[in-house]
Structures are given as C-alpha cells and as structure tokens.
mmCIF file of C-alpha atoms in Angstrom:
data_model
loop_
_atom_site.group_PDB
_atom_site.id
_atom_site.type_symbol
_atom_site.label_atom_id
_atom_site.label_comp_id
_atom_site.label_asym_id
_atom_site.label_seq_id
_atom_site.Cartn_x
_atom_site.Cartn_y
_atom_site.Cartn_z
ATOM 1 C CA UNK G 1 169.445 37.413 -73.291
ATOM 2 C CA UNK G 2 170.163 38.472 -69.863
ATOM 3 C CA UNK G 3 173.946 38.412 -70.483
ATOM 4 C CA UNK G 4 173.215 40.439 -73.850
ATOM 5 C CA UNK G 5 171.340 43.115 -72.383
ATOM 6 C CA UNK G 6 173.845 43.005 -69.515
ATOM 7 C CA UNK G 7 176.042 44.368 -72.242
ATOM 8 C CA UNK G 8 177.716 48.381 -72.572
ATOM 9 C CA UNK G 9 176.708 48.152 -76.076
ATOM 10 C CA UNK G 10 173.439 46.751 -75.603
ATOM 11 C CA UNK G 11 171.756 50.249 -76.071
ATOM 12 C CA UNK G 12 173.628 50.793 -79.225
ATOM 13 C CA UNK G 13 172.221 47.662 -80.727
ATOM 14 C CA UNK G 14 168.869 48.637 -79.554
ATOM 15 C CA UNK G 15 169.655 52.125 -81.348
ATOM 16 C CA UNK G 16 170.799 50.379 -84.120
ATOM 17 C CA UNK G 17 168.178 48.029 -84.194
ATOM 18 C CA UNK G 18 169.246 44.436 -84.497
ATOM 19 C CA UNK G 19 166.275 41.879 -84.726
ATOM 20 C CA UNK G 20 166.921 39.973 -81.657
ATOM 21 C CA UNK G 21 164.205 37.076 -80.858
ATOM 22 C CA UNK G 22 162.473 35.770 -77.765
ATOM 23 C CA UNK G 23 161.063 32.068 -77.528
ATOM 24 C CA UNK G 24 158.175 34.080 -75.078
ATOM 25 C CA UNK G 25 157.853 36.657 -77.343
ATOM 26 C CA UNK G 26 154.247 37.151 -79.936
ATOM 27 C CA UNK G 27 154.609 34.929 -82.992
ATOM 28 C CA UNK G 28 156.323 38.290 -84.920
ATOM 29 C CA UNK G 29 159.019 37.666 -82.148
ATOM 30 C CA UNK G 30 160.123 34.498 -82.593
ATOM 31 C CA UNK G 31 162.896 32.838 -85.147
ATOM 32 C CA UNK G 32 160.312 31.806 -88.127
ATOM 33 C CA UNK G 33 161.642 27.814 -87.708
ATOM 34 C CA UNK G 34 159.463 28.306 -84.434
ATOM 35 C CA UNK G 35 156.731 29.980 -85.033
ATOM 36 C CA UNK G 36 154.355 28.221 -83.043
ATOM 37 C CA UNK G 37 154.916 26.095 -79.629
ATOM 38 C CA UNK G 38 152.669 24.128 -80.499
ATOM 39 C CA UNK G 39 155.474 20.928 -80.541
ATOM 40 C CA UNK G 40 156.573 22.541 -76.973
ATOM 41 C CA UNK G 41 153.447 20.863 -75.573
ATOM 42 C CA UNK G 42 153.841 17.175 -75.977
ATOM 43 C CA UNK G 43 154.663 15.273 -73.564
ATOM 44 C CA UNK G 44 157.768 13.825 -73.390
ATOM 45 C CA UNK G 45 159.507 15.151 -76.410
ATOM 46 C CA UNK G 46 158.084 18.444 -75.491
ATOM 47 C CA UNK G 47 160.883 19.452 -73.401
ATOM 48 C CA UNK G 48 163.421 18.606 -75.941
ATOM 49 C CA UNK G 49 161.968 20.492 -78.484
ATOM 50 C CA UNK G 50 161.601 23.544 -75.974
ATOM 51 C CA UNK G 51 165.380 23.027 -74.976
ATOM 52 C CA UNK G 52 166.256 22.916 -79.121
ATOM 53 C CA UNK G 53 164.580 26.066 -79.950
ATOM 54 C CA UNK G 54 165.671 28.080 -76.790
ATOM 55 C CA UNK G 55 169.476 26.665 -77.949
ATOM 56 C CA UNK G 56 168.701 28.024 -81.803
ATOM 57 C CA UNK G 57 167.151 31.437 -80.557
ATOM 58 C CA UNK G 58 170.187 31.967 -77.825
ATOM 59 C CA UNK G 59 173.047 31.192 -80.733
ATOM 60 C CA UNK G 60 171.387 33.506 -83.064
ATOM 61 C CA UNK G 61 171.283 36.085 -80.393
ATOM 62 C CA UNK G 62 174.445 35.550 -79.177
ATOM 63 C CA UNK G 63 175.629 35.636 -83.029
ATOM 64 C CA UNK G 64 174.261 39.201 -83.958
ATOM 65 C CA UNK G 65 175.472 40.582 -80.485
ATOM 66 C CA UNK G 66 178.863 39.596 -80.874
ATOM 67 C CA UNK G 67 179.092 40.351 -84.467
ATOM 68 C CA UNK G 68 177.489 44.248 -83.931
ATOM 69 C CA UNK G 69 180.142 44.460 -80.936
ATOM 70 C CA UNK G 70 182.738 43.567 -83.149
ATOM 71 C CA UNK G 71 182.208 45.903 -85.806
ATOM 72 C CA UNK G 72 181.686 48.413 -83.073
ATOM 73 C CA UNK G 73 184.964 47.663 -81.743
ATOM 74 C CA UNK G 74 186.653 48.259 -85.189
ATOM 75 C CA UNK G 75 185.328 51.594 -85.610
ATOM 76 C CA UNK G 76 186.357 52.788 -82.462
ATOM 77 C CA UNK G 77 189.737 51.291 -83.285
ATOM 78 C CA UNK G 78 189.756 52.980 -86.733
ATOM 79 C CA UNK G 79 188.858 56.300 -85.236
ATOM 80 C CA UNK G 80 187.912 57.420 -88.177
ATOM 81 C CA UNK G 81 183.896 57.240 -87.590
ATOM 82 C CA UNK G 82 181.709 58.450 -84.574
ATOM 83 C CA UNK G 83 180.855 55.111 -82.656
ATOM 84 C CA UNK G 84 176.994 57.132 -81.387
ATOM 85 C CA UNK G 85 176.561 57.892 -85.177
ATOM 86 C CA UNK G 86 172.911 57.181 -85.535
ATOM 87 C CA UNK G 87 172.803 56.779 -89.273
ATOM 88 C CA UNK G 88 176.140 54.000 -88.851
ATOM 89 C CA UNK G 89 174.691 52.680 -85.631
ATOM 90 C CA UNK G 90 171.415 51.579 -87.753
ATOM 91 C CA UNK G 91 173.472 50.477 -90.773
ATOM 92 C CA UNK G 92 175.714 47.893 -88.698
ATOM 93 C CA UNK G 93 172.380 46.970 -86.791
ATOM 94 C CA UNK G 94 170.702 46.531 -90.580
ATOM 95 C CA UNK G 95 173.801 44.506 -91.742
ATOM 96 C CA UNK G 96 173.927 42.440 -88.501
ATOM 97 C CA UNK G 97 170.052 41.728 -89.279
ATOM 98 C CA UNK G 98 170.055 40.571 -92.456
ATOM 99 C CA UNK G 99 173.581 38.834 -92.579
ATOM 100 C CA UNK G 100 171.720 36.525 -89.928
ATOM 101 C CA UNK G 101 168.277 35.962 -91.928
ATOM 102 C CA UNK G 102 166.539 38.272 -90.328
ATOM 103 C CA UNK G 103 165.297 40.528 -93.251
ATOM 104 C CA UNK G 104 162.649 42.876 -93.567
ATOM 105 C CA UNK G 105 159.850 44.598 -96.433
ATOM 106 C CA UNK G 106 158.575 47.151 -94.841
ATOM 107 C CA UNK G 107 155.910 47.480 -96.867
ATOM 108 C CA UNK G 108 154.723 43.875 -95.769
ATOM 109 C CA UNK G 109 156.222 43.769 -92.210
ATOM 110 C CA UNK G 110 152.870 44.080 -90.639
ATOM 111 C CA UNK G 111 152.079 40.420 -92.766
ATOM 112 C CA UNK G 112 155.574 38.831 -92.018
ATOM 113 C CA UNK G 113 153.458 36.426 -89.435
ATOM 114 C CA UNK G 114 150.646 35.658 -92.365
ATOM 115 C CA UNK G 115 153.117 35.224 -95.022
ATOM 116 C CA UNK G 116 154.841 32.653 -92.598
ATOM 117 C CA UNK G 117 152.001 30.176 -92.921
ATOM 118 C CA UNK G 118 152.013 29.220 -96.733
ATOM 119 C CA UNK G 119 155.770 30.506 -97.106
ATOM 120 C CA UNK G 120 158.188 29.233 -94.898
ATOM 121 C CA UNK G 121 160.886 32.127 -93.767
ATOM 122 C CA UNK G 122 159.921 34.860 -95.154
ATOM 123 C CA UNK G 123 162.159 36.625 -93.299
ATOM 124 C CA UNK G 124 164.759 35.027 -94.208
ATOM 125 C CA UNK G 125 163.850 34.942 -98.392
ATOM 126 C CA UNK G 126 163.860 38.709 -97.742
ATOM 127 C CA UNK G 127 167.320 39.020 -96.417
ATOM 128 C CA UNK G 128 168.113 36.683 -99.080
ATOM 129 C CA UNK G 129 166.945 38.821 -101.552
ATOM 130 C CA UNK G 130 168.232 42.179 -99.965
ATOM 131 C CA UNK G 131 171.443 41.256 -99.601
ATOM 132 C CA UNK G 132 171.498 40.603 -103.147
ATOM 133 C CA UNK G 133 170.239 44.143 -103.912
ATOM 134 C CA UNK G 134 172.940 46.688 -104.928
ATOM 135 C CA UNK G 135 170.648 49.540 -103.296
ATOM 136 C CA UNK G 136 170.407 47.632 -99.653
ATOM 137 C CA UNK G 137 174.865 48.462 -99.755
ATOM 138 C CA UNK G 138 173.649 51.978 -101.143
ATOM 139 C CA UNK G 139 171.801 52.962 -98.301
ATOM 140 C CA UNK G 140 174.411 51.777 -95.578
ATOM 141 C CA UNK G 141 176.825 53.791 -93.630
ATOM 142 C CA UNK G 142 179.895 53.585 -95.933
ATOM 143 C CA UNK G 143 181.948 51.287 -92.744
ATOM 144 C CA UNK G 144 179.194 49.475 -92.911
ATOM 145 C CA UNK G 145 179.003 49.389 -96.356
ATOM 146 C CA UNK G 146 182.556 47.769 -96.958
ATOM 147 C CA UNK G 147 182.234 45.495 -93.877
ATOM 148 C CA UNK G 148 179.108 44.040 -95.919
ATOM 149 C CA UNK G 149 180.676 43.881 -99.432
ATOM 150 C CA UNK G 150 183.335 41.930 -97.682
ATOM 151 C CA UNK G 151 181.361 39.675 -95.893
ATOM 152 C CA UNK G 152 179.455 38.973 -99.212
ATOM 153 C CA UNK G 153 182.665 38.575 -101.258
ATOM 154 C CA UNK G 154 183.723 36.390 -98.160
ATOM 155 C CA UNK G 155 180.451 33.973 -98.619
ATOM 156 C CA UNK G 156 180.804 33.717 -102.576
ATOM 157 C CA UNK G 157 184.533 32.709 -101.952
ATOM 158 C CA UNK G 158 183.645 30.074 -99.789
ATOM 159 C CA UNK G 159 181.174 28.739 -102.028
ATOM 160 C CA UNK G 160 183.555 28.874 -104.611
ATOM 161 C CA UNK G 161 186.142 26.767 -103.180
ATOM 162 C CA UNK G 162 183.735 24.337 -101.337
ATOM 163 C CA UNK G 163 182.313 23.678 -105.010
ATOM 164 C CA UNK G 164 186.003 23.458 -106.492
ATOM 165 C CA UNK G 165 187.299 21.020 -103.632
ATOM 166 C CA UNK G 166 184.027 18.616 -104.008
ATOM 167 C CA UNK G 167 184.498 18.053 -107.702
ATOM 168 C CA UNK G 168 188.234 17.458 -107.107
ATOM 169 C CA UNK G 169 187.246 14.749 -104.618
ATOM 170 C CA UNK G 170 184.925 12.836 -107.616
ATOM 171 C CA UNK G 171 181.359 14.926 -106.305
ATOM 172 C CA UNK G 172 179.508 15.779 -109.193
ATOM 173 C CA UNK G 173 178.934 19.748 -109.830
ATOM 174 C CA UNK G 174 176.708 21.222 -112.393
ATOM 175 C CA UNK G 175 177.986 24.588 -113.542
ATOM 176 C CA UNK G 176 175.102 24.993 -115.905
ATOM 177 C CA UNK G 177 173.023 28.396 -114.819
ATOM 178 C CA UNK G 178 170.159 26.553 -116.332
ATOM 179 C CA UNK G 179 170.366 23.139 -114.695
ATOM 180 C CA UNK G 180 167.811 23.013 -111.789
ATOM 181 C CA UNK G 181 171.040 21.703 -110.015
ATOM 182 C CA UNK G 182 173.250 24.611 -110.701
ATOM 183 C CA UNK G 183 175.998 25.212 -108.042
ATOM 184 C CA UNK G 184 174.934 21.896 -106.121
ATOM 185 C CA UNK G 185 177.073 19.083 -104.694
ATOM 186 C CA UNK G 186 175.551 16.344 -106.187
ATOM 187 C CA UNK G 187 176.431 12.643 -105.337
ATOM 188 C CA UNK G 188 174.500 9.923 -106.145
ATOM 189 C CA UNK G 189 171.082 10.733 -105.614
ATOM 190 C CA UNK G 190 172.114 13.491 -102.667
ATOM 191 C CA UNK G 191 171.939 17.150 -103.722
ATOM 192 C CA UNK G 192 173.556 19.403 -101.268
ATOM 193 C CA UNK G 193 172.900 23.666 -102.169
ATOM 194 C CA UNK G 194 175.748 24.887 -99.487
ATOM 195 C CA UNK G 195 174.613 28.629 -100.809
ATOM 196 C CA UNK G 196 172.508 29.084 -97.831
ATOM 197 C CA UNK G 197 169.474 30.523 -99.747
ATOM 198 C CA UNK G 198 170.963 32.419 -102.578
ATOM 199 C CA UNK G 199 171.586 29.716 -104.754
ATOM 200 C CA UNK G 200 167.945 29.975 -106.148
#
C-alpha cells in the first residue's frame, strides 16, 4: 500500500475512486473473504492465516493500481482524452472496481457489512450483476466505455474456448441453458463453473 500510494497517479485513483482495501481497516474496509479476524487470533495457524489474507488484499491492490495506471497510460498515449478528466477519471476508477469484484448499490452501501453475514460477497454479486447491466457501460466515460466492452468480450472469449478445449479433451459440457450445470466442466462427479460468478 505504501508503494501504491507512493505512486504519481495515486491521487488520480483516489479521484477516480478505486475501492482499495486494508486488512486494518473497519469491516466495510476489508476484501469480504475476510471480513472478520477472527481466524487471525489462533494460535499457531493464526499467523498463516494473517500472512494469506495480507497476500490476497496486497494482489488485489496491486491488481486495480496497475490496471487504472495502465489505462491511464493509454489515454495519455492516445491524446485524444484529458488524463485530469473528472467524469473519465471516475469511470476508469468504476471499471477498475468492479472488473475486480468490488461492486457497489448505492442504495444498500450503508448495509454492504450486514448483507455480508447471511450472503457471502455481496460485493462481489453486485459487480457481477453490474457488469452485466447495459446501463453500468452507459454511464462510463466513452474510453472507458470500450476498454470495458473489451474486457467483457475478452472474458466471454475465454470462457468460450476453455469450454470448447475441455470437451475436445473427453470433459463433459452441458450446453443446455436449463441444466443446473449449464456452461460447467463436468468430469466425473467434479463440476468446475470457470465463469467467475456470471455463470449463474
């Protein structure tokens, strides 16, 4: 975090404002796989888990950084956009956010933390479900607008071929929408959804 906020860009992305997460941050802070530290407290194992989480948290940090940078990068390359534009600033920021599971409804953000204890991730069901929601692209900075279209195209591609290569290699792969095991690997008794999320 030190090396992020160390960054030129860093006040951009705090402009734009990408959901970065803190293992010593409140509960609303924190990546929603670690909610509590609860786990950090055993002895023993406690240190491992603490080491695991502040490994996850530092990726997924490290992850949206680099990937606002980079987009940043490409519009200044492009020329074609103002790099301090608020409006494109927040859309890349927005993108960045959700792309990484890190989704928000505002009208329940104040609950995110609640809805966290009988629903795992609710974060991350609502990035799911925004980035499947032709008005989320809408609303986004036209740059940021076709870097996200591509990124999505990018994903279904990938799941596309992954499915394709697995039932060439003798993996079974139900392409019936209304199969419970609809664009699954499955093999033997072993279901794999490689959709991240959106398959459901």
């Amino acid at each position: 975090m030190a090396e992020i906020a160390a960054r030129p860009t860093y006040q951009q992305m705090v402009e734009g404002g990408v959901r970065f997460t803190d293992m010593g941050a409140q509960v609303a802070g924190r990546e929603e796989a670690f909610m509590s530290n609860l786990a950090e407290r055993f002895p023993v194992i406690g240190r491992a888990v603490a080491a695991s989480s502040r490994s996850y948290t530092g990726f997924l940090n490290v992850l949206r950084a680099d990937a606002f940078d980079y987009y940043l990068k490409m519009v200044e390359k492009g020329g074609k956009y103002e790099v301090d534009d608020p409006h494109l600033l927040k859309s890349l920021g927005e993108w960045v956010s959700t792309a990484t599971g890190r989704g928000t409804i505002k009208s329940l953000e104040d609950n995110m933390v609640a809805l966290n204890v009988g629903l795992f991730a609710p974060r991350l069901i609502a990035s799911r479900l925004q980035l499947l929601n032709p008005q989320f692209y809408y609303r986004l900075h036209p740059y940021a607008r076709r870097q996200a279209l591509r990124g999505m195209a990018q994903l279904l591609g990938g799941i596309s071929l992954t499915l394709w290569l697995a039932k060439l290699n003798g993996a079974e792969v139900v392409m019936d929408p209304r199969n419970s095991d609809f664009g699954k690997i499955k093999v033997g008794d072993t279901r794999v959804d490689i959709a991240g999320g959106f398959q459901q």
